[in-house]
Short mmCIF file of C-alpha atoms in Angstrom, two decimals:
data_model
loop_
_atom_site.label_atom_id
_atom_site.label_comp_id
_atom_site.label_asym_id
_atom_site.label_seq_id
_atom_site.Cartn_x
_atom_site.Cartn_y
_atom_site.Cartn_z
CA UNK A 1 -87.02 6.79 -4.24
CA UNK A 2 -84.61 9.36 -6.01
CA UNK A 3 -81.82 10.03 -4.73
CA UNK A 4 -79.50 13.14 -5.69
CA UNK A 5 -75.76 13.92 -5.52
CA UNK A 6 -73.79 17.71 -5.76
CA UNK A 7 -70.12 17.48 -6.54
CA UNK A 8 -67.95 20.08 -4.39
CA UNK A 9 -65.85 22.12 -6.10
CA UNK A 10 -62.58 20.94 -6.11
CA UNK A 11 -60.09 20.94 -9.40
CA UNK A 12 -59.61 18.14 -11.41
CA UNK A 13 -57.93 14.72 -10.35
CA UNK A 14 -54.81 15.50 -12.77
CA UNK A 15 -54.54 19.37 -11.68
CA UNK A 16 -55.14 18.09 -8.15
CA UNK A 17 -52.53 15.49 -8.44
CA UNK A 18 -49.81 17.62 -10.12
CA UNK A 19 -50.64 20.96 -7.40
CA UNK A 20 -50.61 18.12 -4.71
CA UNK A 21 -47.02 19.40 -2.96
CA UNK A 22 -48.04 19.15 0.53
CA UNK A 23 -49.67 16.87 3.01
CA UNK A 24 -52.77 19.29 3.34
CA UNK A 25 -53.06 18.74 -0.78
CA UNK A 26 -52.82 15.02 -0.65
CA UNK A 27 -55.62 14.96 1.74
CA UNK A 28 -58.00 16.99 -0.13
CA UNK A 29 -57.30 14.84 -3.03
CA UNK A 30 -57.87 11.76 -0.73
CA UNK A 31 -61.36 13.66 0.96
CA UNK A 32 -62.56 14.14 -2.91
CA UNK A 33 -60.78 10.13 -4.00
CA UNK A 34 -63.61 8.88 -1.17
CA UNK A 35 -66.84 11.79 -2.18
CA UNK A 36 -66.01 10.02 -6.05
CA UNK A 37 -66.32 6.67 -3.94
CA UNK A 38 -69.44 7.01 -2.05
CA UNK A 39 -71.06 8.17 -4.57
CA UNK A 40 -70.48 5.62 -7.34
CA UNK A 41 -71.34 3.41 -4.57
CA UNK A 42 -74.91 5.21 -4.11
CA UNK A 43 -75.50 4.90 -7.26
CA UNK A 44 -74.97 1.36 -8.11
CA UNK A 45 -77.32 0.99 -4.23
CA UNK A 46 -79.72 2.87 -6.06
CA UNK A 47 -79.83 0.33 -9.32
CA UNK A 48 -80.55 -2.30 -6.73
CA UNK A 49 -82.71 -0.90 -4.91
CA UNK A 50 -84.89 -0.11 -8.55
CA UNK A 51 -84.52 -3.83 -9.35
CA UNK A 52 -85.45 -5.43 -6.19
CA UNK A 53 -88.53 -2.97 -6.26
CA UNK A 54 -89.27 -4.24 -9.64
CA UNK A 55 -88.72 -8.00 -8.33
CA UNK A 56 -91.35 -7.45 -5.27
CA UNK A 57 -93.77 -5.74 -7.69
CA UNK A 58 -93.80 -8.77 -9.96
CA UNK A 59 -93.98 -11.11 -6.85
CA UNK A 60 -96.91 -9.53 -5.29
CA UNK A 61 -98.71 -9.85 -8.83
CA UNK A 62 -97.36 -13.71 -8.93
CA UNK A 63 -98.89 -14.19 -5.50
CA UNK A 64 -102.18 -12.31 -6.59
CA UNK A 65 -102.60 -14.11 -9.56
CA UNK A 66 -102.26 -17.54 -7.38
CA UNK A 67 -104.67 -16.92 -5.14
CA UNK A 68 -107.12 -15.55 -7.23
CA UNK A 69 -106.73 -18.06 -10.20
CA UNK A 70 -104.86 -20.83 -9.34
CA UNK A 71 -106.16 -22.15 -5.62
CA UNK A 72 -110.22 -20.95 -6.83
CA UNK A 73 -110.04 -23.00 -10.22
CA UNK A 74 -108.44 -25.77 -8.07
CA UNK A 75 -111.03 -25.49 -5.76
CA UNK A 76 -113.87 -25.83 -7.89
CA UNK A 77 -112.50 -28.76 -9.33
CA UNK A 78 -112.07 -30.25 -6.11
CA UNK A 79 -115.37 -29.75 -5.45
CA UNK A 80 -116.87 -30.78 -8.72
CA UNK A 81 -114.93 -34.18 -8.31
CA UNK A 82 -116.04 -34.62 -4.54
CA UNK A 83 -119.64 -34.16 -5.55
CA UNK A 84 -119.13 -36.50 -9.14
CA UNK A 85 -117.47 -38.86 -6.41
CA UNK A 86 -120.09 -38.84 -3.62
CA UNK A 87 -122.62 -39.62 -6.58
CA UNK A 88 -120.59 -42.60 -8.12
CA UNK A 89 -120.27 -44.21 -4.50
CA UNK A 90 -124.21 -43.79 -3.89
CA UNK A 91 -124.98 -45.43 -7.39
CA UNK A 92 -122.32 -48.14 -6.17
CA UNK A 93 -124.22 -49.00 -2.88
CA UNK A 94 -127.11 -48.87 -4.64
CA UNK A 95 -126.00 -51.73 -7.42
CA UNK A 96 -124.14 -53.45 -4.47
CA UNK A 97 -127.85 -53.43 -2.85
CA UNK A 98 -128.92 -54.51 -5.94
CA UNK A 99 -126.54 -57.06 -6.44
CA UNK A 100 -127.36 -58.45 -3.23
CA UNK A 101 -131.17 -58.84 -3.38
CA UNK A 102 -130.23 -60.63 -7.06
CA UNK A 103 -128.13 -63.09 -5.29
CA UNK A 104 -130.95 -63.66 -2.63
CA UNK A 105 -133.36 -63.42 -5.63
CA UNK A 106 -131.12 -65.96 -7.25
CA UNK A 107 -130.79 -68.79 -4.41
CA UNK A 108 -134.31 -68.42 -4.21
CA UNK A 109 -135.04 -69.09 -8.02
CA UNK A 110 -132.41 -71.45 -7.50
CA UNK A 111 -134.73 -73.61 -5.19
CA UNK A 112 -137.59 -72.96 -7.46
CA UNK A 113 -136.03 -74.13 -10.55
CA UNK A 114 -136.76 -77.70 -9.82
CA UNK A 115 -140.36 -76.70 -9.70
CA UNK A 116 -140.83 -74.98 -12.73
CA UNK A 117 -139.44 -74.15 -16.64
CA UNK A 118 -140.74 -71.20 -16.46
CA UNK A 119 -139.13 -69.91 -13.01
CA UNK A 120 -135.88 -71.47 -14.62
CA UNK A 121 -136.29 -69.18 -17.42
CA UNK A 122 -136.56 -66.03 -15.56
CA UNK A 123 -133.53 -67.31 -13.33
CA UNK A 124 -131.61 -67.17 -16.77
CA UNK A 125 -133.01 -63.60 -17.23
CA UNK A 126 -132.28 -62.87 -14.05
CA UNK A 127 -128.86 -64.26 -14.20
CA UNK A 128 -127.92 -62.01 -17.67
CA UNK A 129 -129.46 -59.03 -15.74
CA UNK A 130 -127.12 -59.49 -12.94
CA UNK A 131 -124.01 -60.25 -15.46
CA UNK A 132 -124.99 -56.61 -16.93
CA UNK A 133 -124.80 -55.41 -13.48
CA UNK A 134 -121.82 -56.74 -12.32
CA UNK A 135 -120.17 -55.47 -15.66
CA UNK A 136 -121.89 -51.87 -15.30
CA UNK A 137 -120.22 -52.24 -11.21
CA UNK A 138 -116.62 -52.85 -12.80
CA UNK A 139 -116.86 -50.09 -15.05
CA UNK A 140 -118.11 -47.82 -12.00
CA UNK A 141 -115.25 -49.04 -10.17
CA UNK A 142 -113.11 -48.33 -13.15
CA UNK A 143 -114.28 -44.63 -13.34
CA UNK A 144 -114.00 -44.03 -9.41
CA UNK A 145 -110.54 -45.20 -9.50
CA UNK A 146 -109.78 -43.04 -12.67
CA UNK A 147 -111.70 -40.21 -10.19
CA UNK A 148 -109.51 -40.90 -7.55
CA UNK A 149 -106.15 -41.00 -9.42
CA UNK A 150 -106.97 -37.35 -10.56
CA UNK A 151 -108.34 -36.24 -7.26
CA UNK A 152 -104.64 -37.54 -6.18
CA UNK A 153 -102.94 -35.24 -8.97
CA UNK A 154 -104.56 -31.73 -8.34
CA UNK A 155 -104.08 -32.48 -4.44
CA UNK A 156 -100.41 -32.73 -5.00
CA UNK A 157 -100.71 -29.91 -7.48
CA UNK A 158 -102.23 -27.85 -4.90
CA UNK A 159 -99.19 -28.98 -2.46
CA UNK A 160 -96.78 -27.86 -4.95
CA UNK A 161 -98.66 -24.34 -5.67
CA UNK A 162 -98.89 -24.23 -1.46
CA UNK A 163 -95.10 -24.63 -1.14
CA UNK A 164 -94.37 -22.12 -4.29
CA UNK A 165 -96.42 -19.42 -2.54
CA UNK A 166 -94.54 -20.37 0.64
CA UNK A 167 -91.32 -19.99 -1.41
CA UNK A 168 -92.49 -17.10 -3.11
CA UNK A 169 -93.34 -15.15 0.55
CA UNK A 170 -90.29 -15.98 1.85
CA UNK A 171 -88.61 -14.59 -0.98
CA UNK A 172 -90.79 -11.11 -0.41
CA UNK A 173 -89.84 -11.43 3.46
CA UNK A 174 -86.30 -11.32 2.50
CA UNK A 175 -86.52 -8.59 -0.60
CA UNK A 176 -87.85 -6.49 2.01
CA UNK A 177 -85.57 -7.17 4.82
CA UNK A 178 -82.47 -6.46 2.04
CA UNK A 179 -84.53 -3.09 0.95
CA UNK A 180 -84.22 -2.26 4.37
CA UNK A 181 -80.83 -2.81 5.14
CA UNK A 182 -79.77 -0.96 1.80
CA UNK A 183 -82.13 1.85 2.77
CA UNK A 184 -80.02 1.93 6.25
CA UNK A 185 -76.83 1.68 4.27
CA UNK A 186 -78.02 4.66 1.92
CA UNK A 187 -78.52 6.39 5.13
CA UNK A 188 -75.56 5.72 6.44
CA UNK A 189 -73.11 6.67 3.50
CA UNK A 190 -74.92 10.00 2.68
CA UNK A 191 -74.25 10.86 6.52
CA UNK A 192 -70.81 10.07 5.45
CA UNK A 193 -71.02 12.37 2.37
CA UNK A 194 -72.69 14.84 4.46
CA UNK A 195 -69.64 14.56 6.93
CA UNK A 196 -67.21 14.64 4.00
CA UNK A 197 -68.53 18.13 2.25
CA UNK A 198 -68.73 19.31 5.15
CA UNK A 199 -65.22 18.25 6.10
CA UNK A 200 -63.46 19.04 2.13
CA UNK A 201 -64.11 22.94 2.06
CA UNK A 202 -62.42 23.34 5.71
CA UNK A 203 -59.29 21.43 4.73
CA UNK A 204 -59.18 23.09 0.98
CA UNK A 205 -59.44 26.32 2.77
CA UNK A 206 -56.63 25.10 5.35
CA UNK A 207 -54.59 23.37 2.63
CA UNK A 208 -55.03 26.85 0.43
CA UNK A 209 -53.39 28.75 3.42
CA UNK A 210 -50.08 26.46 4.04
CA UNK A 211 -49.54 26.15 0.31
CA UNK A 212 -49.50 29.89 0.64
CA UNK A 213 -47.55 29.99 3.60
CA UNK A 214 -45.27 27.41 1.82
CA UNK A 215 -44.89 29.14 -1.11
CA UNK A 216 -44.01 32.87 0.61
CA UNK A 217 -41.37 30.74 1.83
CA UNK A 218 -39.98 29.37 -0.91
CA UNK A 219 -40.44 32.64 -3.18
CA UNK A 220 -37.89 34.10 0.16
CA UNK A 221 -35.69 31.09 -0.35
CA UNK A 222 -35.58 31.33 -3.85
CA UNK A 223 -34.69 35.28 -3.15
CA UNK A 224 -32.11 34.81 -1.20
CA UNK A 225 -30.74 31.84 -3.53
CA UNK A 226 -30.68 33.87 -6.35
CA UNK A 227 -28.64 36.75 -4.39
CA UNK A 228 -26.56 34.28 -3.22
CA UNK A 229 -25.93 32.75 -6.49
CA UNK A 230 -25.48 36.80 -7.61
CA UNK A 231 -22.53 36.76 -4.90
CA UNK A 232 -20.71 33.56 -5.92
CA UNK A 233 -21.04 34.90 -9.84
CA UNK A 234 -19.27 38.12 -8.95
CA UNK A 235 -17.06 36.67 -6.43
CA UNK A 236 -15.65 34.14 -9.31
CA UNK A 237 -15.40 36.86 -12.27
CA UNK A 238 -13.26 39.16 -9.21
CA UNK A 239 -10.99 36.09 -8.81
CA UNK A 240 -11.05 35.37 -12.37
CA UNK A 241 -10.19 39.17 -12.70
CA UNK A 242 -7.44 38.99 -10.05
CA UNK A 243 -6.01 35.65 -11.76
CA UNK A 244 -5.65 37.61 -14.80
CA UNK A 245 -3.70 40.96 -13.04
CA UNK A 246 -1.89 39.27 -10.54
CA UNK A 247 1.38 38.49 -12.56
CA UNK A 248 1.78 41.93 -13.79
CA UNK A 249 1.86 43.58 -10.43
CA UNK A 250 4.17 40.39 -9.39
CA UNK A 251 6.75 41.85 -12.28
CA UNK A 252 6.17 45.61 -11.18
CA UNK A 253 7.15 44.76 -7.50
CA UNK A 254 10.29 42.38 -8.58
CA UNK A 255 11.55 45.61 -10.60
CA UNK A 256 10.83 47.88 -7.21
CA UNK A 257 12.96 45.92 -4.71
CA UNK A 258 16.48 45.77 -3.52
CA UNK A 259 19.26 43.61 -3.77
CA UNK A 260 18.78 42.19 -0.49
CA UNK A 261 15.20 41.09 -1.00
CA UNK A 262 16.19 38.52 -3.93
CA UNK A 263 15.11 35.34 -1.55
CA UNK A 264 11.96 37.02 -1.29
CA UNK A 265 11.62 37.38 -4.93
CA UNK A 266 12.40 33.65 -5.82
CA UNK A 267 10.20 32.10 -2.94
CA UNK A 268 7.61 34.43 -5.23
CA UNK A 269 8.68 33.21 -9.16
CA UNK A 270 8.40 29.88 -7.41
CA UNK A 271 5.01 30.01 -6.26
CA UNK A 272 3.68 31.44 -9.82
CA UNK A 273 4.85 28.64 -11.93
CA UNK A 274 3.79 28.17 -15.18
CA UNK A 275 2.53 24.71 -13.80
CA UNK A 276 0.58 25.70 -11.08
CA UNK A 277 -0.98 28.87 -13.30
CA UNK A 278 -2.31 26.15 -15.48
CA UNK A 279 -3.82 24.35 -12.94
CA UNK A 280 -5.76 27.56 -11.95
CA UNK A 281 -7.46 27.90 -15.44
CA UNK A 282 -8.55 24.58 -15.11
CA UNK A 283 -9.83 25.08 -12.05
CA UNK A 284 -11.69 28.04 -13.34
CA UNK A 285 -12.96 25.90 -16.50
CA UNK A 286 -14.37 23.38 -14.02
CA UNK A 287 -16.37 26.53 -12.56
CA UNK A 288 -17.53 27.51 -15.83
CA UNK A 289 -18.45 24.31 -17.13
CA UNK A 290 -20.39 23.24 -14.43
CA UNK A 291 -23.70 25.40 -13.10
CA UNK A 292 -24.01 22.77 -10.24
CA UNK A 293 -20.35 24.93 -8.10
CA UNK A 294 -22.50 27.73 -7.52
CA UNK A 295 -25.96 26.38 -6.91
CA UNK A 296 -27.55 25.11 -3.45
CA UNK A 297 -28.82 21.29 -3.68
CA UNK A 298 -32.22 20.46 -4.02
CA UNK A 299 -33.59 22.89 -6.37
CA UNK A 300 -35.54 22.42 -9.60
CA UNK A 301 -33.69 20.90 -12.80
CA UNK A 302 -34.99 23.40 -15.42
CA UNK A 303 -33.64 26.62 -12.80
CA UNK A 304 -30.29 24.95 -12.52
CA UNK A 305 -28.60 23.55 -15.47
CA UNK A 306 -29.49 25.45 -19.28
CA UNK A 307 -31.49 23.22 -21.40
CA UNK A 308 -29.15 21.86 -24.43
CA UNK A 309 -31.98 21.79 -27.29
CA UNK A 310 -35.49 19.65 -28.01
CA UNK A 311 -33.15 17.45 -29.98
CA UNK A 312 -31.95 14.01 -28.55
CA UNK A 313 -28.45 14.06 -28.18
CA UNK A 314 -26.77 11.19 -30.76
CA UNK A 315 -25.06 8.04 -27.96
CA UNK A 316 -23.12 6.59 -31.51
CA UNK A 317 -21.35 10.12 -32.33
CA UNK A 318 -20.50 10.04 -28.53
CA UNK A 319 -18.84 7.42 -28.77
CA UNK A 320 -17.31 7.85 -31.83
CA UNK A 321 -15.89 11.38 -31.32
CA UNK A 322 -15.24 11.38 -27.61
CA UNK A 323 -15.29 7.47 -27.05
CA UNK A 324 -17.48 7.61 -24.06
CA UNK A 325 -20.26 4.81 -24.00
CA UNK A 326 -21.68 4.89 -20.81
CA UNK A 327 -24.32 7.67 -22.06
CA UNK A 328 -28.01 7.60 -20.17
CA UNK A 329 -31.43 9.10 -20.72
CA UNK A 330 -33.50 9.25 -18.34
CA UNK A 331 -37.27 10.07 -18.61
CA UNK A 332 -39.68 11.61 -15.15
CA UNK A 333 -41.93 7.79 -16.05
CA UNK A 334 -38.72 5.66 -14.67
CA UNK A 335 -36.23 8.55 -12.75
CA UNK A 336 -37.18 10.74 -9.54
CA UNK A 337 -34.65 13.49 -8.06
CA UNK A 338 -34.51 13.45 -4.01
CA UNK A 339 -32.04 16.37 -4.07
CA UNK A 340 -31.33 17.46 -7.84
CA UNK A 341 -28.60 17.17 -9.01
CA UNK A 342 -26.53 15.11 -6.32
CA UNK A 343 -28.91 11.81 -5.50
CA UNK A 344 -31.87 10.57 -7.18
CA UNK A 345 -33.15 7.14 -7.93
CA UNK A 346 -34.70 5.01 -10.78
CA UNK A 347 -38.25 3.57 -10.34
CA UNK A 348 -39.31 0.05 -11.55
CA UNK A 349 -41.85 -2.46 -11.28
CA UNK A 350 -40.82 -5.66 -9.53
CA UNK A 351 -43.27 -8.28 -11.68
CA UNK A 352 -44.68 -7.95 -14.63
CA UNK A 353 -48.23 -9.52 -15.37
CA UNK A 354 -47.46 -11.24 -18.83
CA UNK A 355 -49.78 -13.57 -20.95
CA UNK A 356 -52.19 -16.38 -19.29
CA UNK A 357 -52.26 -14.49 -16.02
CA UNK A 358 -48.95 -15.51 -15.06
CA UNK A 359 -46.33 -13.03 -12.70
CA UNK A 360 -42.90 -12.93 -14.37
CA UNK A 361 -39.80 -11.22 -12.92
CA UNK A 362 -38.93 -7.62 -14.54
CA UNK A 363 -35.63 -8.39 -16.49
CA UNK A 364 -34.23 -4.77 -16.27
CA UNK A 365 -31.46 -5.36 -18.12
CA UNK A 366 -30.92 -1.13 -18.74
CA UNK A 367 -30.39 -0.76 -14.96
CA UNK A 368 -28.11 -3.84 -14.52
CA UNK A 369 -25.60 -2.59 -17.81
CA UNK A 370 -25.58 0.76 -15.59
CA UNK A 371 -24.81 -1.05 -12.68
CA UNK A 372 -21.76 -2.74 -14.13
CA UNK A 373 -20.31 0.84 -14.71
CA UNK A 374 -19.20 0.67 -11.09
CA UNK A 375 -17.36 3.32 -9.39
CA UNK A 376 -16.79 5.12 -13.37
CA UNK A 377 -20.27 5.90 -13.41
CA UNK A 378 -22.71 6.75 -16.14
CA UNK A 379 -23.51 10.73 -18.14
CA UNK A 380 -27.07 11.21 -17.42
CA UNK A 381 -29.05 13.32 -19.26
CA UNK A 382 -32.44 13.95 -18.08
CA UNK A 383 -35.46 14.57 -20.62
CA UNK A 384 -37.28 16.82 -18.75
CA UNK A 385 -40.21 19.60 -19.61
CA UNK A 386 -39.77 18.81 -23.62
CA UNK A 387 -35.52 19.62 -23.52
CA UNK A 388 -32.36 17.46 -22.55
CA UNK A 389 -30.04 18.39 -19.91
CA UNK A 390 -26.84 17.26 -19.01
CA UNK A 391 -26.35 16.98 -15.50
CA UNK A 392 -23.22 14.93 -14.56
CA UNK A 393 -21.51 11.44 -14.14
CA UNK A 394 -23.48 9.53 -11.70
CA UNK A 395 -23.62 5.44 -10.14
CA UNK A 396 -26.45 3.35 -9.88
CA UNK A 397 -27.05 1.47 -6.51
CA UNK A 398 -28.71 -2.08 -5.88
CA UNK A 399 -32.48 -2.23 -5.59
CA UNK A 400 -34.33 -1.47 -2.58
CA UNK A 401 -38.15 -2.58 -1.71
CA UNK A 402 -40.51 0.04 -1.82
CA UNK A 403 -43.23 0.34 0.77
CA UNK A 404 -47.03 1.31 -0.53
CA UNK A 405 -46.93 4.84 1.32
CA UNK A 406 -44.11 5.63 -0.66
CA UNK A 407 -45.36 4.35 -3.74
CA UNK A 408 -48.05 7.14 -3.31
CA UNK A 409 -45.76 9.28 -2.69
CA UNK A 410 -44.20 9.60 -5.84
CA UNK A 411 -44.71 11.70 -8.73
CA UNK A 412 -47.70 11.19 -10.92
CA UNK A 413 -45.87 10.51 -14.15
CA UNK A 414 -43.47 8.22 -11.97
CA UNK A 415 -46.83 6.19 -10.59
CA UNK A 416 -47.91 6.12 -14.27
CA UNK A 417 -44.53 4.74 -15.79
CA UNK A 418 -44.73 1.94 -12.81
CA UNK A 419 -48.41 0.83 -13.96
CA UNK A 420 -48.02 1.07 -17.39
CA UNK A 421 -45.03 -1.20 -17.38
CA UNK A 422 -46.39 -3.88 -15.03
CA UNK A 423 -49.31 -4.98 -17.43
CA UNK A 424 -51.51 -5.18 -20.40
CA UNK A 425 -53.79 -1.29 -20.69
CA UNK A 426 -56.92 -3.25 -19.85
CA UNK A 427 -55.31 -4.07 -16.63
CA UNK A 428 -53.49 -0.56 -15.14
CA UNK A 429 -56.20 0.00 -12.79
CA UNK A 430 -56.41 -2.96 -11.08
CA UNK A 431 -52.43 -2.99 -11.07
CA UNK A 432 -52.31 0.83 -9.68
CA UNK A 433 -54.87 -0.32 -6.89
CA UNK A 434 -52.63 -2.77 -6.02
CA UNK A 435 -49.81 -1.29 -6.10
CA UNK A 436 -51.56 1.09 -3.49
CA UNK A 437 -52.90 -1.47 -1.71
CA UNK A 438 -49.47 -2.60 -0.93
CA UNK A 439 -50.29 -6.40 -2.65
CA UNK A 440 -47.54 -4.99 -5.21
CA UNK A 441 -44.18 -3.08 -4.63
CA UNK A 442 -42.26 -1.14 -6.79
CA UNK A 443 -38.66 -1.48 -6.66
CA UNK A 444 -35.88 1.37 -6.53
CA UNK A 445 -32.60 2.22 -7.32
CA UNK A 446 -30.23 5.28 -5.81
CA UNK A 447 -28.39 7.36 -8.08
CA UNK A 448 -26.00 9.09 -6.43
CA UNK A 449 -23.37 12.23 -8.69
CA UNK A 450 -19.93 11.66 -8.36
CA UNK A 451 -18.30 14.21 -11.41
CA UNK A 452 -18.94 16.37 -14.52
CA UNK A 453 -17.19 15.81 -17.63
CA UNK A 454 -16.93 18.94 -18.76
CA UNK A 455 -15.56 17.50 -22.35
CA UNK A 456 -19.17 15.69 -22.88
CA UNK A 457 -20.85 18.95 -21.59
CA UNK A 458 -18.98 21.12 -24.21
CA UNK A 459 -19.88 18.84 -27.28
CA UNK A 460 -23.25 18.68 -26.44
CA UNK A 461 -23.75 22.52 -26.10
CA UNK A 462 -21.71 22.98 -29.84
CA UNK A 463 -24.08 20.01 -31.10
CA UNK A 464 -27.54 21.24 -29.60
#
């Protein structure tokens, strides 16, 4: 029986997994997860099937060969020794009857004995005849025992070939009852198949058309971010502009006015301090230093913040020019943004499945020495797309439980990072399955951006 599979064309589990955006995406990639299924299950059915019709053509030439060799040798036999038998036990009646008319022939000679020599003389004759008799009787006895012994042996080796051919038909009874119910569970699962290409191309197709719906959408959101962000850019160089001018046309109108408007002009020195001047530059600094003032939440890292360089930023010279040590780097394997740049959370693997099979507690001792920052928080900078980022001064919550739907719900390279550190390589796909499964959790922790050191941000951009 041959049995045939076609693939539907669908992309590739990593291009499926990394365009998988939307619900309609992560069902086409679970529709083509189960065609990949059924049919590695057909074809291990099919293996068995080719084996157990291998196994029934070797019984049915085992059973042959017994009842064509096997019970007709044994029968001949059988017969051979019934007929060698029957003779034996008519050559034994016959001595008995011999034996018998000796013994009469005897008492009679017996009686005559008296009478004559001679008579006595034939007695003794007659007497060694009947001693070879009796001896040739013992040793017919002998051989019908012997006979009978192996008539015994082939009749319980024809029991024993009787119950192997039993055991042997049984076994065909139930091959072919298991054929059968893997023939109706071949059935079955290419309906299945069946159902599911049917099923894929409809729900690609529908998929196709809300990721293009969504992404019209977010190519107008992104539009009108953009302008927005356009606005706010020209709105801060006009006030930057106007913070510059102002204190000239302050000094042109204090020349213009009469004596009687002094109050007015020292309630107007007094609000232009030096002091408070200063704290508008800062102000204005702040602005500059930091892309996150003028940018809507929950957009993409590498559209937001300018990448610093491909070259890891140095945590020593950190701390020995600026003295900060509380300097993170986070990787897309351990850290996931929910709205980038304000909250986000670190990914981690609750147990880890260490040597001799045994479940150990993670240790996670990074995570705890962020914890114990407290409310002064920790400098991320993400490594993201092949550059580093800084993004901001951020604290690290306590761990929270993570459910299996929301395990799949993470990124791939996230998923990955959880696998890879939960076990030995031999053993990520059994540990990703469970972690799916829900048998394993993954454990979380919120990140949540509290400030931007605008010092840190500066020597990283001269030191890129």
């Amino acid at each position: 029986m041959q049995l045939t599979f076609t693939d539907v064309g669908m992309p590739s589990d990593g291009a499926a997994l990394r365009n998988a955006s939307t619900p309609q995406d992560a069902e086409i990639c679970h529709l083509r997860n189960e065609c990949n299924v059924a049919k590695a299950e057909l074809q291990s059915l099919k293996s068995e099937l080719d084996e157990r019709h291998s196994l029934r053509a070797v019984t049915r030439e085992l059973r042959d060969l017994l009842r064509d060799g096997c019970d007709h040798g044994l029968r001949e036999q059988l017969s051979a020794m019934e007929n060698i038998n029957g003779m034996l036990r008519a050559q034994l009646q016959e001595e008995q009857r011999r034996v018998s008319a000796a013994e009469l022939c005897n008492e009679l000679l017996q009686s005559e004995t008296l009478s004559s020599n001679g008579a006595r003389l034939d007695l003794e004759e007659t007497l060694l005849r009947n001693e070879r008799i009796s001896m040739r009787l013992k040793e017919a006895d002998d051989n019908v025992r012997f006979l009978e012994s192996r008539l015994d042996e082939m009749e319980e080796r024809a029991r024993v070939a009787e119950r192997e051919q039993e055991w042997t038909e049984q076994q065909l009874v139930y091959s072919s009852q298991y054929v059968k119910d893997l023939l109706v569970e071949i059935s079955s699962l290419r309906t299945i198949q069946q159902g599911l290409e049917k099923d894929a191309p409809s729900a690609f197709c529908r998929g196709l058309r809300l990721n293009t719906d969504l992404l019209d959408r977010a190519q107008g959101e992104l539009v009108r971010a953009k302008a927005r962000e356009v606005t706010l850019l020209l709105e801060v160089v006009d006030l930057k502009d106007r913070l510059k001018h102002e204190p000239k046309l302050e000094v042109t109108e204090t020349t213009s006015v009469s004596s009687h408007e002094s109050p007015k002009i020292g309630v107007s020195a007094c609000s232009r301090t030096p002091g408070n001047s200063t704290g508008l530059q800062s102000f204005t600094s702040i602005i500059e230093d930091d892309p996150r003032s003028h940018m809507t939440p929950g957009g993409i890292l590498e559209d937001m913040f300018r990448a610093l360089s491909s070259k890891m930023p140095d945590p020593i010279a950190i701390k020995e020019v600026l003295g900060i040590r509380n300097v993170a780097i986070v990787v897309p394997a351990d850290f996931v943004w929910v709205s980038c740049p304000d909250t986000a959370y670190f990914v981690k693997p609750a147990l880890y499945h260490g040597k001799g099979g045994k479940w150990q507690d993670s240790k996670l001792k990074s995570i705890k020495r962020l914890q114990k920052q407290g409310a002064v928080g920790v400098e991320l900078i993400p490594y993201f797309s092949g550059a580093y980022y800084y993004v901001g001064t951020y604290t690290v919550g306590d761990a929270e439980p993570m459910s299996a739907e929301q395990f799949e719900q993470l990124p791939q390279k996230a998923q990955e990072g959880v696998v890879t550190s939960s076990g030995r390589p031999t053993e990520h796909a059994l540990l990703r399955e469970l972690y799916l499964s829900g048998k394993l959790s993954a454990i979380r922790f919120s990140v949540h951006r509290i400030g931007f050191n605008s010092r840190l941000h500066q020597y990283l951009r001269a030191n890129a």
